[in-house]
PDB file of C-alpha atoms in Angstrom:
ATOM      1  CA  MET A   1      84.626 100.579  76.138  1.00 76.00           C
ATOM      2  CA  THR A   2      87.411  98.003  78.094  1.00 90.00           C
ATOM      3  CA  SER A   3      86.862  97.185  82.075  1.00 87.00           C
ATOM      4  CA  LEU A   4      90.475  97.819  84.365  1.00 84.00           C
ATOM      5  CA  VAL A   5      91.396  94.863  87.465  1.00 85.00           C
ATOM      6  CA  ARG A   6      90.286  96.670  90.514  1.00 88.00           C
ATOM      7  CA  HIS A   7      91.486  94.077  93.226  1.00 92.00           C
ATOM      8  CA  LEU A   8      92.428  90.258  93.044  1.00 94.00           C
ATOM      9  CA  THR A   9      90.157  89.010  95.525  1.00 95.00           C
ATOM     10  CA  ILE A  10      91.055  86.629  97.778  1.00 95.00           C
ATOM     11  CA  ASP A  11      89.170  83.426 100.060  1.00 95.00           C
ATOM     12  CA  CYS A  12      90.066  83.443 103.105  1.00 96.00           C
ATOM     13  CA  THR A  13      89.504  82.229 106.865  1.00 96.00           C
ATOM     14  CA  ASP A  14      90.427  85.849 108.698  1.00 97.00           C
ATOM     15  CA  ALA A  15      90.546  88.263 106.099  1.00 97.00           C
ATOM     16  CA  TYR A  16      92.161  91.431 109.700  1.00 98.00           C
ATOM     17  CA  ARG A  17      94.408  88.416 109.585  1.00 97.00           C
ATOM     18  CA  LEU A  18      95.935  86.885 105.727  1.00 98.00           C
ATOM     19  CA  ALA A  19      96.023  91.062 105.099  1.00 98.00           C
ATOM     20  CA  SER A  20      97.801  91.983 107.736  1.00 98.00           C
ATOM     21  CA  PHE A  21     100.484  89.281 106.256  1.00 98.00           C
ATOM     22  CA  TRP A  22     100.360  90.292 102.101  1.00 97.00           C
ATOM     23  CA  ALA A  23     100.305  94.363 103.316  1.00 97.00           C
ATOM     24  CA  GLU A  24     103.657  92.833 105.273  1.00 97.00           C
ATOM     25  CA  VAL A  25     104.820  90.614 101.844  1.00 96.00           C
ATOM     26  CA  LEU A  26     104.533  93.505  99.160  1.00 96.00           C
ATOM     27  CA  ASP A  27     105.322  96.831 101.776  1.00 95.00           C
ATOM     28  CA  GLY A  28     102.289  97.873 100.333  1.00 97.00           C
ATOM     29  CA  LYS A  29      99.138  99.179 103.557  1.00 97.00           C
ATOM     30  CA  LEU A  30      95.203  98.149 104.491  1.00 97.00           C
ATOM     31  CA  ALA A  31      93.095 100.508 104.816  1.00 95.00           C
ATOM     32  CA  GLU A  32      92.090 102.766 107.594  1.00 95.00           C
ATOM     33  CA  ASP A  33      89.298 101.234 107.715  1.00 96.00           C
ATOM     34  CA  ASP A  34      90.533  97.489 108.810  1.00 97.00           C
ATOM     35  CA  LEU A  35      89.996  96.458 111.923  1.00 97.00           C
ATOM     36  CA  PRO A  36      90.956  92.485 113.018  1.00 97.00           C
ATOM     37  CA  GLY A  37      87.503  90.792 112.791  1.00 97.00           C
ATOM     38  CA  ASP A  38      86.580  93.069 109.374  1.00 97.00           C
ATOM     39  CA  PRO A  39      84.951  90.220 106.904  1.00 97.00           C
ATOM     40  CA  GLU A  40      86.831  91.807 104.147  1.00 97.00           C
ATOM     41  CA  ALA A  41      90.322  94.357 103.845  1.00 98.00           C
ATOM     42  CA  THR A  42      92.873  95.471 101.361  1.00 97.00           C
ATOM     43  CA  VAL A  43      96.115  95.992 101.156  1.00 97.00           C
ATOM     44  CA  THR A  44      97.342  98.185  98.438  1.00 96.00           C
ATOM     45  CA  ALA A  45     100.948  98.163  97.600  1.00 94.00           C
ATOM     46  CA  ALA A  46     102.026  99.080  94.364  1.00 90.00           C
ATOM     47  CA  GLY A  47     101.693  97.560  91.367  1.00 82.00           C
ATOM     48  CA  GLY A  48      97.436  97.159  92.279  1.00 89.00           C
ATOM     49  CA  ALA A  49      95.125  96.228  95.227  1.00 95.00           C
ATOM     50  CA  LEU A  50      94.114  92.048  96.733  1.00 95.00           C
ATOM     51  CA  LEU A  51      90.946  92.198  98.042  1.00 96.00           C
ATOM     52  CA  PHE A  52      90.481  89.624 100.869  1.00 96.00           C
ATOM     53  CA  ILE A  53      87.129  88.547 102.671  1.00 96.00           C
ATOM     54  CA  ALA A  54      86.084  85.558 104.876  1.00 96.00           C
ATOM     55  CA  VAL A  55      84.449  82.904 103.899  1.00 95.00           C
ATOM     56  CA  PRO A  56      83.043  80.042 105.960  1.00 94.00           C
ATOM     57  CA  GLU A  57      85.314  76.783 103.641  1.00 92.00           C
ATOM     58  CA  ALA A  58      88.391  76.364 104.026  1.00 88.00           C
ATOM     59  CA  LYS A  59      91.217  76.247 101.402  1.00 89.00           C
ATOM     60  CA  THR A  60      90.805  72.756  99.881  1.00 89.00           C
ATOM     61  CA  GLY A  61      93.210  72.456  96.807  1.00 88.00           C
ATOM     62  CA  LYS A  62      95.684  74.002  94.850  1.00 86.00           C
ATOM     63  CA  ASN A  63      95.246  77.138  93.705  1.00 87.00           C
ATOM     64  CA  ARG A  64      93.914  78.363  90.033  1.00 87.00           C
ATOM     65  CA  VAL A  65      95.240  81.334  90.188  1.00 91.00           C
ATOM     66  CA  HIS A  66      98.409  82.340  92.245  1.00 93.00           C
ATOM     67  CA  LEU A  67     100.745  85.574  91.961  1.00 95.00           C
ATOM     68  CA  ASP A  68     104.316  85.984  90.747  1.00 95.00           C
ATOM     69  CA  LEU A  69     106.638  87.900  93.029  1.00 96.00           C
ATOM     70  CA  GLN A  70     109.761  89.834  91.613  1.00 96.00           C
ATOM     71  CA  PRO A  71     112.295  90.651  94.326  1.00 95.00           C
ATOM     72  CA  THR A  72     113.358  94.568  93.972  1.00 93.00           C
ATOM     73  CA  ASP A  73     115.251  95.798  96.342  1.00 93.00           C
ATOM     74  CA  ARG A  74     117.304  92.135  97.209  1.00 95.00           C
ATOM     75  CA  GLY A  75     117.935  88.246  95.463  1.00 95.00           C
ATOM     76  CA  ARG A  76     115.287  85.886  94.833  1.00 96.00           C
ATOM     77  CA  GLU A  77     117.191  83.440  98.205  1.00 96.00           C
ATOM     78  CA  ALA A  78     117.223  87.059 100.652  1.00 97.00           C
ATOM     79  CA  GLU A  79     113.693  86.850  99.707  1.00 97.00           C
ATOM     80  CA  VAL A  80     112.145  83.505 100.252  1.00 98.00           C
ATOM     81  CA  GLU A  81     114.081  84.107 103.839  1.00 98.00           C
ATOM     82  CA  ARG A  82     112.188  87.187 104.423  1.00 97.00           C
ATOM     83  CA  LEU A  83     108.937  85.739 103.359  1.00 98.00           C
ATOM     84  CA  LEU A  84     109.670  81.760 105.269  1.00 98.00           C
ATOM     85  CA  ALA A  85     110.351  84.488 108.624  1.00 98.00           C
ATOM     86  CA  LEU A  86     106.706  86.329 108.121  1.00 98.00           C
ATOM     87  CA  GLY A  87     105.290  83.160 108.519  1.00 98.00           C
ATOM     88  CA  ALA A  88     104.989  81.599 104.536  1.00 98.00           C
ATOM     89  CA  THR A  89     106.139  77.643 103.999  1.00 98.00           C
ATOM     90  CA  LEU A  90     107.878  76.232 101.193  1.00 98.00           C
ATOM     91  CA  VAL A  91     105.629  74.222  99.140  1.00 97.00           C
ATOM     92  CA  ALA A  92     107.825  73.918  96.172  1.00 97.00           C
ATOM     93  CA  ASP A  93     111.506  74.512  94.561  1.00 97.00           C
ATOM     94  CA  HIS A  94     112.224  74.806  91.702  1.00 97.00           C
ATOM     95  CA  ARG A  95     115.238  76.509  91.105  1.00 96.00           C
ATOM     96  CA  GLN A  96     118.605  75.452  89.041  1.00 94.00           C
ATOM     97  CA  ALA A  97     121.840  75.635  89.621  1.00 91.00           C
ATOM     98  CA  ASP A  98     122.218  78.816  87.002  1.00 89.00           C
ATOM     99  CA  GLY A  99     120.698  80.368  89.227  1.00 89.00           C
ATOM    100  CA  SER A 100     116.914  80.184  87.555  1.00 92.00           C
ATOM    101  CA  GLY A 101     113.589  78.850  88.836  1.00 95.00           C
ATOM    102  CA  TRP A 102     111.655  80.014  91.325  1.00 97.00           C
ATOM    103  CA  ALA A 103     110.140  79.335  94.534  1.00 98.00           C
ATOM    104  CA  THR A 104     106.476  77.981  95.415  1.00 97.00           C
ATOM    105  CA  LEU A 105     105.748  79.587  99.017  1.00 97.00           C
ATOM    106  CA  ALA A 106     101.854  78.933 100.788  1.00 97.00           C
ATOM    107  CA  ASP A 107     101.019  82.586 102.461  1.00 97.00           C
ATOM    108  CA  ILE A 108      99.218  81.579 106.520  1.00 97.00           C
ATOM    109  CA  GLU A 109      96.441  80.779 104.732  1.00 96.00           C
ATOM    110  CA  GLY A 110      98.192  77.571 102.290  1.00 95.00           C
ATOM    111  CA  ASN A 111      97.280  79.827  99.549  1.00 96.00           C
ATOM    112  CA  GLU A 112     100.471  79.155  97.372  1.00 96.00           C
ATOM    113  CA  PHE A 113     102.595  81.700  95.868  1.00 96.00           C
ATOM    114  CA  CYS A 114     105.939  81.907  93.303  1.00 97.00           C
ATOM    115  CA  VAL A 115     108.878  84.036  94.175  1.00 97.00           C
ATOM    116  CA  GLU A 116     110.756  84.215  90.802  1.00 97.00           C
ATOM    117  CA  ARG A 117     114.808  86.076  90.373  1.00 96.00           C
ATOM    118  CA  SER A 118     114.706  89.805  90.946  1.00 94.00           C
ATOM    119  CA  ALA A 119     115.834  92.210  88.170  1.00 92.00           C
ATOM    120  CA  ALA A 120     118.756  92.602  89.110  1.00 93.00           C
ATOM    121  CA  GLU A 121     119.662  88.551  88.707  1.00 93.00           C
ATOM    122  CA  ARG A 122     117.193  88.232  85.454  1.00 90.00           C
ATOM    123  CA  SER A 123     120.183  90.648  83.757  1.00 89.00           C
ATOM    124  CA  ALA A 124     123.038  88.848  84.786  1.00 86.00           C
ATOM    125  CA  THR A 125     122.119  84.956  84.081  1.00 77.00           C
ATOM    126  CA  GLU A 126     121.098  86.390  80.695  1.00 73.00           C
ATOM    127  CA  GLY A 127     123.800  88.664  80.024  1.00 62.00           C
ATOM    128  CA  ALA A 128     126.998  86.194  80.987  1.00 52.00           C
ATOM    129  CA  GLY A 129     125.500  83.525  78.265  1.00 47.00           C
TER     130      GLY A 129
END
């Protein structure tokens, strides 16, 4: 018998607010019973679910685990701009002139995540080589 990952759980200050941010990022949905002020909130999106749990301590260091996002309907640059408009911040820019690389962003509570190239961008680069 094996196990499966039911959720990726993220500690946070405001579960509903952070879950709402990630629901927008992932075009996902909050659970119907999630409300502002709840200590937990769940986002379900294509590919899995994220569970946000309010904890009393603040984030103090770099994430040991992070999400790598691959845009599905736009290029990496457009996705980075969309996420910045939602409230993310650019932490580190690893994008290269040849189109490779990624951008490291932080969500509204400072949790790092990366935005990689879309599948179409990867195909165009690999086909050009």
